[in-house]
Amino acid sequence: MSAPTASSPASAPLIRLVLGSRNRKKCGEMADLIAPPWERRPWMDRIEIGSLDAYPDLPEVVEDAPDFAGNARKKASETALATGKWVLADDSGLTVDALDGAPGVYSARYAGEPCDDMANCRKLLEALAATADAQRGAAFRCALAVSDPEGNIRLEADGQCRGRIIRELRGEGGFGYDPMFLIPEYHKTFGELSPLVKHQLSHRSRAFAHLRPRLEKLIAELASG
């Protein structure tokens, strides 16, 4: 996704921000949430969004931090140093109350390598098979980090969304554990909600809501410097 072009220097893209993920569905969500249609601002046109598709030979960052924030920082910093670009990285996952926070930082590879959404969902359903509905509370969590081209972390934000793990998969939308994560107020899973509604409720949306004003301030500082 690229920001709209403009002829005047005041509105021309100021930085190219590479999204530090090869998950295209996640990158699509991230690009939408940097400049959401319900909160459009002029400063958003100063950012040109890129992806790791432009860097096919870039090695994968080993996500070995003990928490989401640590993995987000590591991905942002290492990818920035490797590309020489500003990088926005996230680490996110599902924490289930009855499983003492699992799968947590192992959410993407819960069922092993290579990562497989359906296998992960099946394993989670099996792990919770004997758990009563009232004890199936869970939270999606997201940590964001922005690194400058020298690998320095300049911005961080996080967010979470509470819900419940149901006993079957419902809906074709989203990715990962979305079809089994129920939002009780809507009586629908993330897989059933429209993208617009999900973007306004999700852990990633809430993290970006914290990040956007900080990103706006950073853009202003870069423009004036």
Tab-separated table of C-alpha atoms in Angstrom:
chain	number	residue	atom	x	y	z
A	1	MET	CA	0.000	0.000	0.000
A	2	SER	CA	1.385	3.414	-0.945
A	3	ALA	CA	0.291	6.795	0.284
A	4	PRO	CA	-1.398	9.107	-2.223
A	5	THR	CA	1.076	11.112	-4.243
A	6	ALA	CA	1.181	14.894	-4.155
A	7	SER	CA	3.157	17.510	-6.022
A	8	SER	CA	3.903	19.884	-3.143
A	9	PRO	CA	6.910	19.163	-0.886
A	10	ALA	CA	4.751	19.733	2.191
A	11	SER	CA	2.588	16.729	1.354
A	12	ALA	CA	5.107	14.495	-0.427
A	13	PRO	CA	6.064	11.236	1.342
A	14	LEU	CA	8.695	11.936	3.986
A	15	ILE	CA	9.651	8.406	5.001
A	16	ARG	CA	9.298	4.936	3.540
A	17	LEU	CA	8.029	2.682	6.298
A	18	VAL	CA	8.632	-1.019	5.725
A	19	LEU	CA	6.257	-3.414	7.469
A	20	GLY	CA	8.372	-6.086	9.124
A	21	SER	CA	6.280	-9.136	8.280
A	22	ARG	CA	5.836	-11.557	5.380
A	23	ASN	CA	2.268	-12.355	6.425
A	24	ARG	CA	0.319	-10.551	3.711
A	25	LYS	CA	-2.981	-10.544	5.587
A	26	LYS	CA	-1.296	-9.053	8.640
A	27	CYS	CA	0.499	-6.459	6.483
A	28	GLY	CA	-2.805	-5.511	4.873
A	29	GLU	CA	-4.342	-4.914	8.291
A	30	MET	CA	-1.311	-2.928	9.450
A	31	ALA	CA	-1.342	-0.709	6.364
A	32	ASP	CA	-5.047	-0.012	6.827
A	33	LEU	CA	-4.541	0.817	10.502
A	34	ILE	CA	-1.700	3.276	9.945
A	35	ALA	CA	-4.141	5.455	8.001
A	36	PRO	CA	-7.669	4.231	8.851
A	37	PRO	CA	-10.581	5.659	6.851
A	38	TRP	CA	-12.352	6.737	10.053
A	39	GLU	CA	-9.361	8.821	11.204
A	40	ARG	CA	-7.726	10.280	8.117
A	41	ARG	CA	-5.133	13.029	8.765
A	42	PRO	CA	-2.824	15.012	6.417
A	43	TRP	CA	0.328	13.676	8.102
A	44	MET	CA	-0.571	10.164	6.973
A	45	ASP	CA	0.236	11.169	3.391
A	46	ARG	CA	3.844	11.747	4.479
A	47	ILE	CA	4.355	7.995	4.881
A	48	GLU	CA	4.966	5.614	1.990
A	49	ILE	CA	4.289	2.067	3.118
A	50	GLY	CA	6.387	-0.801	1.816
A	51	SER	CA	6.642	-4.497	2.567
A	52	LEU	CA	9.271	-7.200	2.836
A	53	ASP	CA	8.254	-8.399	-0.636
A	54	ALA	CA	10.906	-5.957	-1.876
A	55	TYR	CA	13.537	-7.870	0.128
A	56	PRO	CA	13.077	-11.546	-0.803
A	57	ASP	CA	16.560	-12.551	0.381
A	58	LEU	CA	16.270	-10.972	3.805
A	59	PRO	CA	16.737	-13.652	6.489
A	60	GLU	CA	13.965	-14.284	8.976
A	61	VAL	CA	14.406	-12.671	12.373
A	62	VAL	CA	14.570	-15.254	15.157
A	63	GLU	CA	11.709	-14.435	17.526
A	64	ASP	CA	13.217	-15.624	20.795
A	65	ALA	CA	12.219	-12.835	23.191
A	66	PRO	CA	10.106	-13.860	26.201
A	67	ASP	CA	7.302	-11.424	25.402
A	68	PHE	CA	5.532	-9.729	22.499
A	69	ALA	CA	7.211	-6.349	23.070
A	70	GLY	CA	10.681	-7.871	22.964
A	71	ASN	CA	9.982	-9.688	19.706
A	72	ALA	CA	8.509	-6.543	18.123
A	73	ARG	CA	11.592	-4.523	19.077
A	74	LYS	CA	13.929	-7.204	17.773
A	75	LYS	CA	12.116	-7.550	14.443
A	76	ALA	CA	11.962	-3.788	13.911
A	77	SER	CA	15.607	-3.142	14.789
A	78	GLU	CA	17.161	-6.054	12.892
A	79	THR	CA	15.030	-5.467	9.801
A	80	ALA	CA	15.870	-1.752	9.806
A	81	LEU	CA	19.594	-2.487	9.992
A	82	ALA	CA	19.296	-5.016	7.151
A	83	THR	CA	17.262	-2.758	4.839
A	84	GLY	CA	18.437	0.723	5.821
A	85	LYS	CA	14.782	1.781	6.093
A	86	TRP	CA	12.345	2.821	8.785
A	87	VAL	CA	10.573	-0.349	9.928
A	88	LEU	CA	7.320	-0.975	11.758
A	89	ALA	CA	7.132	-4.451	13.267
A	90	ASP	CA	4.564	-6.135	15.410
A	91	ASP	CA	4.407	-9.239	17.478
A	92	SER	CA	1.008	-10.456	18.424
A	93	GLY	CA	-0.705	-13.548	19.610
A	94	LEU	CA	-3.345	-15.212	21.692
A	95	THR	CA	-3.198	-15.758	25.445
A	96	VAL	CA	-5.719	-18.174	26.936
A	97	ASP	CA	-6.574	-17.892	30.626
A	98	ALA	CA	-7.101	-21.625	31.184
A	99	LEU	CA	-3.717	-22.409	29.592
A	100	ASP	CA	-1.731	-19.988	31.774
A	101	GLY	CA	-1.286	-17.581	28.874
A	102	ALA	CA	-0.428	-20.119	26.167
A	103	PRO	CA	0.052	-20.147	23.254
A	104	GLY	CA	1.420	-16.616	23.833
A	105	VAL	CA	4.599	-15.786	21.910
A	106	TYR	CA	4.361	-19.228	20.279
A	107	SER	CA	0.925	-18.501	18.776
A	108	ALA	CA	2.044	-18.652	15.137
A	109	ARG	CA	3.902	-21.939	15.619
A	110	TYR	CA	1.764	-23.493	18.352
A	111	ALA	CA	1.372	-26.732	16.389
A	112	GLY	CA	4.997	-26.687	15.207
A	113	GLU	CA	6.843	-25.644	12.072
A	114	PRO	CA	5.998	-24.739	9.377
A	115	CYS	CA	3.335	-22.382	10.715
A	116	ASP	CA	-0.184	-23.555	9.873
A	117	ASP	CA	-3.280	-21.653	11.007
A	118	MET	CA	-5.612	-24.640	10.801
A	119	ALA	CA	-3.231	-26.920	12.701
A	120	ASN	CA	-2.856	-24.283	15.410
A	121	CYS	CA	-6.630	-23.959	15.749
A	122	ARG	CA	-7.081	-27.727	15.961
A	123	LYS	CA	-4.434	-28.006	18.673
A	124	LEU	CA	-6.077	-25.237	20.696
A	125	LEU	CA	-9.506	-26.853	20.382
A	126	GLU	CA	-8.019	-30.114	21.664
A	127	ALA	CA	-6.240	-28.364	24.547
A	128	LEU	CA	-9.523	-26.775	25.674
A	129	ALA	CA	-11.805	-29.737	24.977
A	130	ALA	CA	-12.504	-30.352	28.673
A	131	THR	CA	-12.670	-26.669	29.629
A	132	ALA	CA	-16.094	-25.253	30.481
A	133	ASP	CA	-17.388	-22.377	28.379
A	134	ALA	CA	-17.210	-19.981	31.322
A	135	GLN	CA	-13.485	-20.732	31.709
A	136	ARG	CA	-12.494	-20.166	28.072
A	137	GLY	CA	-11.587	-16.488	28.380
A	138	ALA	CA	-8.729	-15.246	26.217
A	139	ALA	CA	-7.077	-12.124	24.908
A	140	PHE	CA	-5.440	-11.190	21.650
A	141	ARG	CA	-2.393	-9.008	22.382
A	142	CYS	CA	-0.312	-6.847	20.057
A	143	ALA	CA	2.985	-5.020	20.553
A	144	LEU	CA	4.284	-2.524	17.972
A	145	ALA	CA	7.763	-1.072	17.528
A	146	VAL	CA	9.127	1.470	15.046
A	147	SER	CA	12.853	1.548	14.319
A	148	ASP	CA	14.841	4.172	12.462
A	149	PRO	CA	17.263	3.039	9.711
A	150	GLU	CA	20.089	2.780	12.270
A	151	GLY	CA	18.192	0.209	14.313
A	152	ASN	CA	17.141	2.527	17.138
A	153	ILE	CA	13.643	1.926	18.514
A	154	ARG	CA	11.848	5.266	18.273
A	155	LEU	CA	8.241	4.342	19.073
A	156	GLU	CA	6.366	1.560	20.875
A	157	ALA	CA	2.716	0.802	21.594
A	158	ASP	CA	0.558	-2.124	22.634
A	159	GLY	CA	-3.077	-3.146	22.783
A	160	GLN	CA	-5.311	-6.059	23.679
A	161	CYS	CA	-8.818	-7.349	23.032
A	162	ARG	CA	-10.667	-9.717	25.366
A	163	GLY	CA	-12.926	-12.480	24.119
A	164	ARG	CA	-13.706	-16.176	24.459
A	165	ILE	CA	-12.570	-19.299	22.627
A	166	ILE	CA	-15.538	-21.194	21.186
A	167	ARG	CA	-15.696	-24.898	20.331
A	168	GLU	CA	-15.752	-24.647	16.542
A	169	LEU	CA	-14.453	-22.432	13.747
A	170	ARG	CA	-16.859	-19.800	12.427
A	171	GLY	CA	-16.350	-17.352	9.597
A	172	GLU	CA	-14.043	-17.025	6.619
A	173	GLY	CA	-12.536	-13.635	7.439
A	174	GLY	CA	-9.296	-12.738	9.138
A	175	PHE	CA	-6.527	-15.242	9.777
A	176	GLY	CA	-4.900	-17.247	12.547
A	177	TYR	CA	-7.224	-17.876	15.475
A	178	ASP	CA	-9.837	-15.357	14.300
A	179	PRO	CA	-12.561	-17.965	13.480
A	180	MET	CA	-12.565	-19.274	17.073
A	181	PHE	CA	-12.225	-15.966	18.971
A	182	LEU	CA	-15.692	-14.768	19.963
A	183	ILE	CA	-16.512	-11.153	20.794
A	184	PRO	CA	-19.434	-11.657	23.228
A	185	GLU	CA	-20.974	-8.222	22.655
A	186	TYR	CA	-21.359	-8.998	18.941
A	187	HIS	CA	-22.066	-12.753	19.264
A	188	LYS	CA	-19.598	-13.194	16.402
A	189	THR	CA	-16.023	-14.330	15.965
A	190	PHE	CA	-13.332	-12.175	14.412
A	191	GLY	CA	-13.732	-14.460	11.397
A	192	GLU	CA	-17.388	-13.411	11.058
A	193	LEU	CA	-17.049	-9.679	11.668
A	194	SER	CA	-16.600	-7.278	8.766
A	195	PRO	CA	-13.052	-5.921	8.336
A	196	LEU	CA	-14.225	-2.444	9.350
A	197	VAL	CA	-15.744	-3.657	12.627
A	198	LYS	CA	-12.764	-5.885	13.371
A	199	HIS	CA	-10.354	-3.012	12.718
A	200	GLN	CA	-12.171	-0.934	15.316
A	201	LEU	CA	-12.185	-3.663	17.985
A	202	SER	CA	-9.026	-5.672	17.575
A	203	HIS	CA	-5.868	-5.744	19.666
A	204	ARG	CA	-3.936	-4.493	16.650
A	205	SER	CA	-6.378	-1.623	16.140
A	206	ARG	CA	-6.025	-0.600	19.780
A	207	ALA	CA	-2.236	-0.725	19.575
A	208	PHE	CA	-2.308	1.460	16.465
A	209	ALA	CA	-4.671	3.894	18.192
A	210	HIS	CA	-1.885	4.428	20.737
A	211	LEU	CA	0.810	4.538	18.044
A	212	ARG	CA	-0.765	7.017	15.603
A	213	PRO	CA	-0.397	10.200	17.723
A	214	ARG	CA	3.207	9.262	18.472
A	215	LEU	CA	3.832	8.613	14.786
A	216	GLU	CA	2.263	11.971	13.927
A	217	LYS	CA	4.635	13.697	16.363
A	218	LEU	CA	7.613	11.844	14.873
A	219	ILE	CA	6.639	12.885	11.344
A	220	ALA	CA	6.380	16.512	12.500
A	221	GLU	CA	9.834	16.310	14.076
A	222	LEU	CA	11.351	14.823	10.921
A	223	ALA	CA	9.647	17.435	8.736
A	224	SER	CA	10.993	20.294	10.846
A	225	GLY	CA	14.474	18.873	11.195
